[in-house]
Every structure is written in C-alpha cells, then in structure tokens.
Amino acid sequence: MGELLPPSPPRRHLLSVGDLEREDVERILATARSLAGSLGRELKKLPTLRGRTVVNVFYESSTRTLSSFELAAKRLSADTMSIRASGSSVDKGESLKDTILTLSAYDPDVIVIRHPSIGAPRLVARWTDAHVVNAGDGKNQHPTQALLDVYAMQEAFGRLEGLHVAIVGDVLHSRVARSLVQALGLVGARATVVAPPTLLPPGIDALGCETSTDISAISAADVVYVLRMQRERMEEAYVPSLREYTALYGITPERVRPGQAVMHPGPMNRGVEIDPRVADSDAALVIDQVRAGLAVRMAVLYDVLTVAPVAPVARGVAEAVA
Ligand code: NCD
C-alpha cells in the first residue's frame, strides 16, 4: 500500500474529516499500522517526539479519547499534560480564549481539544501557534474516532473498499456518525444510517450516506456500528421512551447476522442501544477499537508534527543563507 501514497504534505491541524483527502487517511492509517508494531514490544516507547509537548484540553467528559491521547504522546516520548474543565480555572469562569492563550505560553507543539461547542477547535487554531487536533466538538466532528474506526475495520476485514457499514441510533446528536460517514466515503466504503425519524437529521445524506428508519436495513451490512443515545444532548424527548427505543432499534443477538461485526465508540449503554450479549460476543470489535485508538492517535500526533511550520527565526536564517 505504501507505494500508492502520493507525496502530499501532512496537514497542520486535524479539525474535521471534511478537510481530509483520501491520501491523508491512507497515510495516517499506514503510519498507525507501522506504529502498532511497536506497541507489541516489551519496551513500548519510541523516541519519535522527544522534546515535543502535547497539551490535552477537555471541556467534556472522556475516558477513551483522553487516556489514549495521553498514552499516545507518552509512547512517542513527548511531554504531555491534560487539563479538564472541571477542577481548572474554567470553573472560575475563564474563557476558552484565555485558557488557550495561557496554555500557549508554554509553547506546546500540539493542543488536543474537546469542547461542547461546534467550531471551538477551529477558533483554538486561530489563537495558538500549536497544531490543533479536534477530540470532539459538540455534535459536529470527532475525526480521530472516525480514523480509528476505519483502522479497526480494515484490521478485521482486510479491506475498506466496498465495505458496507450500517450506523444505527442517535445520529442526530452524533459527531461520531458525521465523521465516520465522511471517512467511509473517502476510503470507498458504503454507509447507511439507520435511526428513528426524530433522530435522523435532515440532509445527512449530503455527507455521502443512504438513510433508513427501518432497523431491518442493518441486515445487508458487513458492520453494524451502534451509537450511544446521547441523553446529555437531548433537551426534549426524541423517543417516547428508552424502552421503546430498545425494542425497535436495540441491537440484540436476533438482529445480528452471522459474519457481521458490531462496533460501538463507547461508552456503551448496555441494555439500551446494545444488548450485553452482543457487546460481549465475538462479533463485537469494541476493545479492538480502543486498541486502534492508541495507534491511530500516535499516528495523528506524528502526522500533524512532521510538517512543523518554519519558525520566523529559522526562516530568516534560511533566507540569509540563500
Ligand atoms: C464518543 C464521543 O465522545 O463523541 N465517545 C468517544 O469518544 N469514544 C461517543 C459518545 O460519547 O457516545
């Protein structure tokens, strides 16, 4: 696959899958595959990002995304620190801009940001010289989740081209669904989103997917990708009751066909969108996704950093020499 990669430069930031080309996705997946090899060794640390600093700034709760970014930075020998909104000066009313300006005084190389507001990472990129990676902004984008998901699919199926993925559940509030539909389109896979009419955002097909409100639409797919019911983003009742949602759209053993893989970004609401018997079955790739998250986030940190901007001083020196 390496020889297919065109020589485009890595991107400075990773804000949205919509900013990526197919070659960007293929380059990051290839880097993740080679880095994954190092994770199986007894000594897991690589010197690649020694002397670099990665700051994680999380304004929303997280288990997998934050822990994997921290560990990814450490495995590449970068210095890393994590600021969570609660327990920081955000609690005291400090604005996002002031928080970013404060942290930027330490000259970080990368800021990884999760924020409930759509577009916050793009604003952060304007306020700092660091490379910015979006770790989830409201219901908009979660690009590293989409990359780790396609990586896990490629590992499980050995291909992405032509793979059919049914994304089921609370599509309306899901940044994971939006990013994943776009990423699947970039790698030549097919996406069908399946949700009750109230949780199916109008116009989602413009991102490059088919839509259905009928749960039986999942039977044609190679992968059933289950979304969490995002109750924290629901201001009103989108379904008559969770019990009814589970009855109509919950992923039970009866709804999974032999040979299908089941994925979930976590955290899972067992017994709501996914039956525990499915979550614990051999069809479930949930833990493979978490493992993929480490390799892919290492690859993303490496990718944004390999094209470091030329610092003004260095540029001056280069021009003087020329
Ligand atoms: C997702 C998120 O935060 O968007 N979780 C994650 O990053 N693993 C999905 C979710 O919260 O449902």
Coordinates of C-alpha atoms and ligand atoms in Angstrom, one line a residue:
M1 CA 0.0 0.0 0.0
G2 CA 2.9 2.3 0.7
E3 CA 3.7 2.9 -3.0
L4 CA 0.2 4.2 -3.6
L5 CA 0.7 7.1 -1.2
P6 CA 1.1 10.4 -3.0
P7 CA 3.6 12.8 -1.7
S8 CA 1.2 15.4 -0.3
P9 CA 2.4 17.1 2.9
P10 CA 0.7 16.2 6.2
R11 CA -1.8 18.7 7.4
R12 CA -1.1 21.3 10.1
H13 CA -4.2 20.6 12.1
L14 CA -6.8 17.8 12.3
L15 CA -10.1 19.6 12.7
S16 CA -12.6 17.8 10.5
V17 CA -12.7 14.7 8.3
G18 CA -14.2 17.1 5.7
D19 CA -10.7 18.7 5.5
L20 CA -9.0 15.4 4.5
E21 CA -8.4 13.8 1.2
R22 CA -8.2 10.0 0.7
E23 CA -4.4 10.1 0.6
D24 CA -4.4 11.8 4.1
V25 CA -6.5 9.0 5.5
E26 CA -4.3 6.3 3.9
R27 CA -1.1 7.9 5.1
I28 CA -2.4 8.1 8.7
L29 CA -3.6 4.5 8.6
A30 CA -0.3 3.3 7.2
T31 CA 1.6 5.2 9.9
A32 CA -0.7 3.7 12.6
R33 CA 0.0 0.2 11.2
S34 CA 3.7 0.6 11.5
L35 CA 3.4 2.2 15.0
A36 CA 1.1 -0.6 16.1
G37 CA 4.0 -3.0 15.6
S38 CA 6.0 -1.1 18.3
L39 CA 3.1 -1.5 20.8
G40 CA 3.5 -5.3 20.9
R41 CA 7.1 -5.0 22.1
E42 CA 8.3 -5.2 25.7
L43 CA 9.8 -1.8 25.5
K44 CA 6.9 0.3 24.0
K45 CA 8.4 3.8 24.0
L46 CA 9.7 5.3 20.7
P47 CA 11.9 8.4 20.7
T48 CA 10.0 10.0 17.8
L49 CA 8.5 13.1 19.5
R50 CA 11.2 13.6 22.2
G51 CA 11.2 17.2 23.2
R52 CA 7.7 17.9 21.9
T53 CA 4.8 18.9 24.1
V54 CA 1.2 17.8 23.7
V55 CA -1.5 19.5 25.8
N56 CA -4.9 17.9 26.1
V57 CA -7.7 20.4 27.0
F58 CA -11.0 18.6 27.7
Y59 CA -14.2 20.6 28.3
E60 CA -16.4 17.4 28.1
S61 CA -16.1 14.1 29.9
S62 CA -13.9 11.4 28.3
T63 CA -12.4 8.1 29.2
R64 CA -11.0 6.6 26.0
T65 CA -10.2 9.7 23.9
L66 CA -8.3 11.4 26.7
S67 CA -6.4 8.4 28.0
S68 CA -5.4 7.3 24.5
F69 CA -4.1 10.8 23.6
E70 CA -2.1 10.9 26.8
L71 CA -0.7 7.5 26.3
A72 CA 0.0 8.1 22.6
A73 CA 2.0 11.2 23.4
K74 CA 4.0 9.3 26.1
R75 CA 4.7 6.3 23.9
L76 CA 6.2 8.7 21.4
S77 CA 8.3 10.3 24.2
A78 CA 6.5 13.7 24.1
D79 CA 5.9 15.6 27.3
T80 CA 2.2 15.7 27.9
M81 CA -0.3 17.2 30.3
S82 CA -4.1 17.2 30.5
I83 CA -6.5 20.0 31.6
R84 CA -10.1 19.1 32.3
A85 CA -12.6 21.8 32.5
S86 CA -13.8 20.8 36.0
G87 CA -11.1 21.4 38.5
S88 CA -9.3 24.0 36.3
S89 CA -9.8 27.8 36.1
V90 CA -12.7 27.1 33.7
D91 CA -14.7 26.5 36.9
K92 CA -13.8 30.1 37.8
G93 CA -15.2 31.5 34.6
E94 CA -12.1 31.7 32.5
S95 CA -12.9 31.9 28.8
L96 CA -11.8 29.3 26.2
K97 CA -9.6 32.0 24.6
D98 CA -7.9 33.0 27.8
T99 CA -7.3 29.3 28.7
I100 CA -5.7 28.7 25.3
L101 CA -3.6 31.8 25.5
T102 CA -2.4 30.8 28.9
L103 CA -1.5 27.2 27.9
S104 CA 0.1 28.6 24.7
A105 CA 2.6 30.5 26.8
Y106 CA 4.3 27.1 27.4
D107 CA 4.8 26.8 23.6
P108 CA 3.1 23.4 23.2
D109 CA 3.5 21.7 19.8
V110 CA 0.0 20.2 19.8
I111 CA -3.2 21.2 21.6
V112 CA -5.8 18.4 21.6
I113 CA -9.2 20.0 22.3
R114 CA -12.7 18.6 23.2
H115 CA -15.4 21.1 23.6
P116 CA -19.3 21.1 23.6
S117 CA -19.5 24.0 21.1
I118 CA -19.4 23.3 17.4
G119 CA -16.4 25.0 15.8
A120 CA -14.4 25.5 19.1
P121 CA -11.3 23.7 17.7
R122 CA -11.2 25.9 14.6
L123 CA -11.2 29.0 16.9
V124 CA -8.4 27.5 19.0
A125 CA -6.4 27.1 15.9
R126 CA -6.6 30.9 15.4
W127 CA -5.4 31.7 18.9
T128 CA -2.4 29.4 19.1
D129 CA 0.7 28.6 17.2
A130 CA 0.3 24.9 18.2
H131 CA -1.0 22.3 15.9
V132 CA -4.7 21.6 16.9
V133 CA -6.4 18.3 16.9
N134 CA -10.2 18.1 17.4
A135 CA -11.1 15.4 20.0
G136 CA -14.8 16.1 19.6
D137 CA -16.8 19.4 19.2
G138 CA -20.4 19.2 20.2
K139 CA -22.4 17.1 17.7
N140 CA -20.1 18.2 14.8
Q141 CA -16.9 16.2 14.4
H142 CA -14.7 13.6 16.0
P143 CA -12.1 12.9 13.4
T144 CA -9.7 10.7 15.3
Q145 CA -12.7 8.4 16.3
A146 CA -13.5 8.0 12.6
L147 CA -9.9 7.2 11.7
L148 CA -9.6 4.6 14.5
D149 CA -12.9 3.1 13.4
V150 CA -11.8 2.7 9.8
Y151 CA -8.4 1.3 11.0
A152 CA -10.2 -1.3 13.1
M153 CA -12.5 -2.2 10.2
Q154 CA -9.5 -2.7 7.9
E155 CA -7.8 -4.9 10.5
A156 CA -11.0 -7.0 10.9
F157 CA -11.9 -7.3 7.2
G158 CA -8.6 -6.8 5.5
R159 CA -10.2 -4.2 3.2
L160 CA -12.2 -1.0 3.2
E161 CA -13.2 -0.6 -0.4
G162 CA -16.8 -1.8 -0.8
L163 CA -17.3 -2.5 2.9
H164 CA -20.9 -1.7 3.9
V165 CA -21.4 -0.1 7.4
A166 CA -24.8 0.5 9.0
I167 CA -24.6 3.2 11.6
V168 CA -27.5 2.8 14.0
G169 CA -29.0 5.0 16.7
D170 CA -28.9 8.6 17.8
V171 CA -27.5 10.0 14.6
L172 CA -28.9 13.5 15.3
H173 CA -26.6 14.2 18.2
S174 CA -23.6 12.2 17.0
R175 CA -20.3 13.7 15.9
V176 CA -19.1 10.1 15.6
A177 CA -21.7 9.4 12.9
R178 CA -20.9 12.6 10.9
S179 CA -17.1 12.0 10.9
L180 CA -17.5 8.3 10.2
V181 CA -19.8 8.8 7.2
Q182 CA -17.3 11.1 5.6
A183 CA -14.3 8.9 6.4
L184 CA -16.1 5.8 4.9
G185 CA -16.8 7.8 1.8
L186 CA -13.1 8.8 1.5
V187 CA -11.9 5.2 1.6
G188 CA -14.5 3.8 -0.8
A189 CA -16.8 2.1 1.8
R190 CA -20.6 2.5 1.9
A191 CA -22.6 3.9 4.8
T192 CA -26.2 3.6 5.7
V193 CA -27.5 5.4 8.7
V194 CA -30.5 3.9 10.5
A195 CA -32.4 5.8 13.1
P196 CA -36.0 6.6 14.2
P197 CA -37.3 9.6 12.2
T198 CA -36.8 12.0 15.1
L199 CA -33.1 11.1 15.5
L200 CA -32.3 11.2 11.7
P201 CA -31.0 14.7 10.9
P202 CA -32.5 16.1 7.6
G203 CA -29.8 16.4 4.9
I204 CA -27.4 13.9 6.5
D205 CA -27.3 12.1 3.1
A206 CA -25.4 15.1 1.7
L207 CA -22.4 13.7 3.7
G208 CA -22.5 10.6 1.5
C209 CA -24.7 8.0 3.0
E210 CA -28.0 6.3 2.5
T211 CA -30.7 6.6 5.2
S212 CA -33.3 4.3 6.6
T213 CA -35.8 4.4 9.5
D214 CA -36.2 0.6 9.3
I215 CA -33.9 -1.5 11.6
S216 CA -34.0 -4.4 9.1
A217 CA -31.8 -2.2 6.9
I218 CA -28.8 -3.4 9.0
S219 CA -29.0 -6.9 7.8
A220 CA -27.3 -6.1 4.5
A221 CA -24.3 -4.5 6.2
D222 CA -20.8 -6.0 7.0
V223 CA -20.6 -3.9 10.1
V224 CA -23.3 -2.7 12.5
Y225 CA -21.9 0.4 14.1
V226 CA -24.0 1.2 17.2
L227 CA -24.3 4.8 18.5
R228 CA -24.9 5.8 22.1
M229 CA -28.2 7.5 23.0
Q230 CA -26.7 11.0 23.8
R231 CA -29.1 11.9 26.6
E232 CA -26.9 14.8 27.8
R233 CA -27.5 16.5 24.4
M234 CA -31.3 15.9 24.4
E235 CA -33.3 18.9 25.6
E236 CA -36.6 17.2 24.8
A237 CA -37.9 13.7 24.3
Y238 CA -36.9 12.4 20.9
V239 CA -38.3 8.9 21.6
P240 CA -41.4 8.0 23.5
S241 CA -39.3 6.0 26.0
L242 CA -35.9 4.3 26.1
R243 CA -37.7 1.0 26.5
E244 CA -39.5 1.6 23.2
Y245 CA -36.2 2.7 21.5
T246 CA -34.6 -0.5 22.7
A247 CA -37.5 -2.7 21.4
L248 CA -37.4 -1.0 18.0
Y249 CA -33.7 -0.3 17.4
G250 CA -31.7 -2.0 20.2
I251 CA -29.0 -4.4 18.8
T252 CA -29.9 -7.8 20.1
P253 CA -28.4 -11.2 19.1
E254 CA -31.5 -11.8 17.0
R255 CA -30.8 -8.7 14.9
V256 CA -27.1 -9.6 14.2
R257 CA -26.5 -11.9 11.3
P258 CA -23.6 -14.4 11.4
G259 CA -20.4 -12.9 9.9
Q260 CA -21.4 -9.3 10.8
A261 CA -19.1 -7.3 13.1
V262 CA -20.5 -5.0 15.7
M263 CA -18.8 -1.7 16.7
H264 CA -19.5 1.0 19.3
P265 CA -17.4 4.0 20.1
G266 CA -18.1 3.8 23.8
P267 CA -19.3 4.5 26.4
M268 CA -22.0 1.8 25.9
N269 CA -25.4 2.0 27.5
R270 CA -25.8 -1.8 27.9
G271 CA -29.4 -2.8 27.6
V272 CA -30.4 0.4 25.8
E273 CA -28.8 0.6 22.3
I274 CA -26.8 -2.6 22.6
D275 CA -27.8 -5.9 24.3
P276 CA -25.0 -7.1 26.7
R277 CA -25.0 -10.5 24.9
V278 CA -23.9 -8.7 21.7
A279 CA -21.5 -6.4 23.5
D280 CA -19.7 -9.4 25.0
S281 CA -19.9 -11.6 21.9
D282 CA -17.1 -12.5 19.4
A283 CA -18.8 -10.2 16.8
A284 CA -18.0 -7.1 18.9
L285 CA -14.9 -5.1 18.0
V286 CA -15.3 -2.7 20.9
I287 CA -12.0 -3.5 22.5
D288 CA -10.2 -3.6 19.2
Q289 CA -11.5 -0.1 18.6
V290 CA -9.9 1.1 21.9
R291 CA -6.6 -0.6 20.9
A292 CA -6.8 1.0 17.5
G293 CA -7.3 4.4 19.2
L294 CA -3.8 4.3 20.7
A295 CA -2.0 3.5 17.4
V296 CA -4.1 5.9 15.4
R297 CA -3.7 8.8 17.8
M298 CA 0.1 8.2 17.9
A299 CA -0.1 8.4 14.1
V300 CA -2.1 11.6 14.1
L301 CA 0.3 13.3 16.5
Y302 CA 3.2 12.2 14.3
D303 CA 1.3 13.3 11.2
V304 CA 0.5 16.9 12.3
L305 CA 4.0 17.3 13.6
T306 CA 6.0 16.1 10.7
V307 CA 5.3 19.3 8.8
A308 CA 6.4 21.7 11.5
P309 CA 6.0 25.3 10.3
V310 CA 9.3 27.1 9.7
A311 CA 9.7 29.4 12.6
P312 CA 10.3 33.1 11.7
V313 CA 13.9 33.0 13.1
A314 CA 14.7 29.8 11.1
R315 CA 13.1 31.3 8.0
G316 CA 15.3 34.4 8.4
V317 CA 18.4 32.3 8.7
A318 CA 17.4 30.2 5.6
E319 CA 16.8 33.4 3.6
A320 CA 20.1 34.9 4.7
V321 CA 21.9 31.7 3.7
A322 CA 20.1 31.7 0.3
Ligands
NCD1 C1 -17.9 9.4 21.7 C2 -17.9 10.9 21.8 O1 -17.4 11.4 22.9 O2 -18.3 11.5 20.9 N1 -17.1 8.7 22.6 C3 -15.8 8.5 22.4 O3 -15.1 9.5 22.0 N2 -15.3 7.3 22.5 C4 -19.2 8.8 21.6 C5 -20.2 9.0 22.7 O4 -19.9 9.8 23.6 O5 -21.3 8.5 22.6

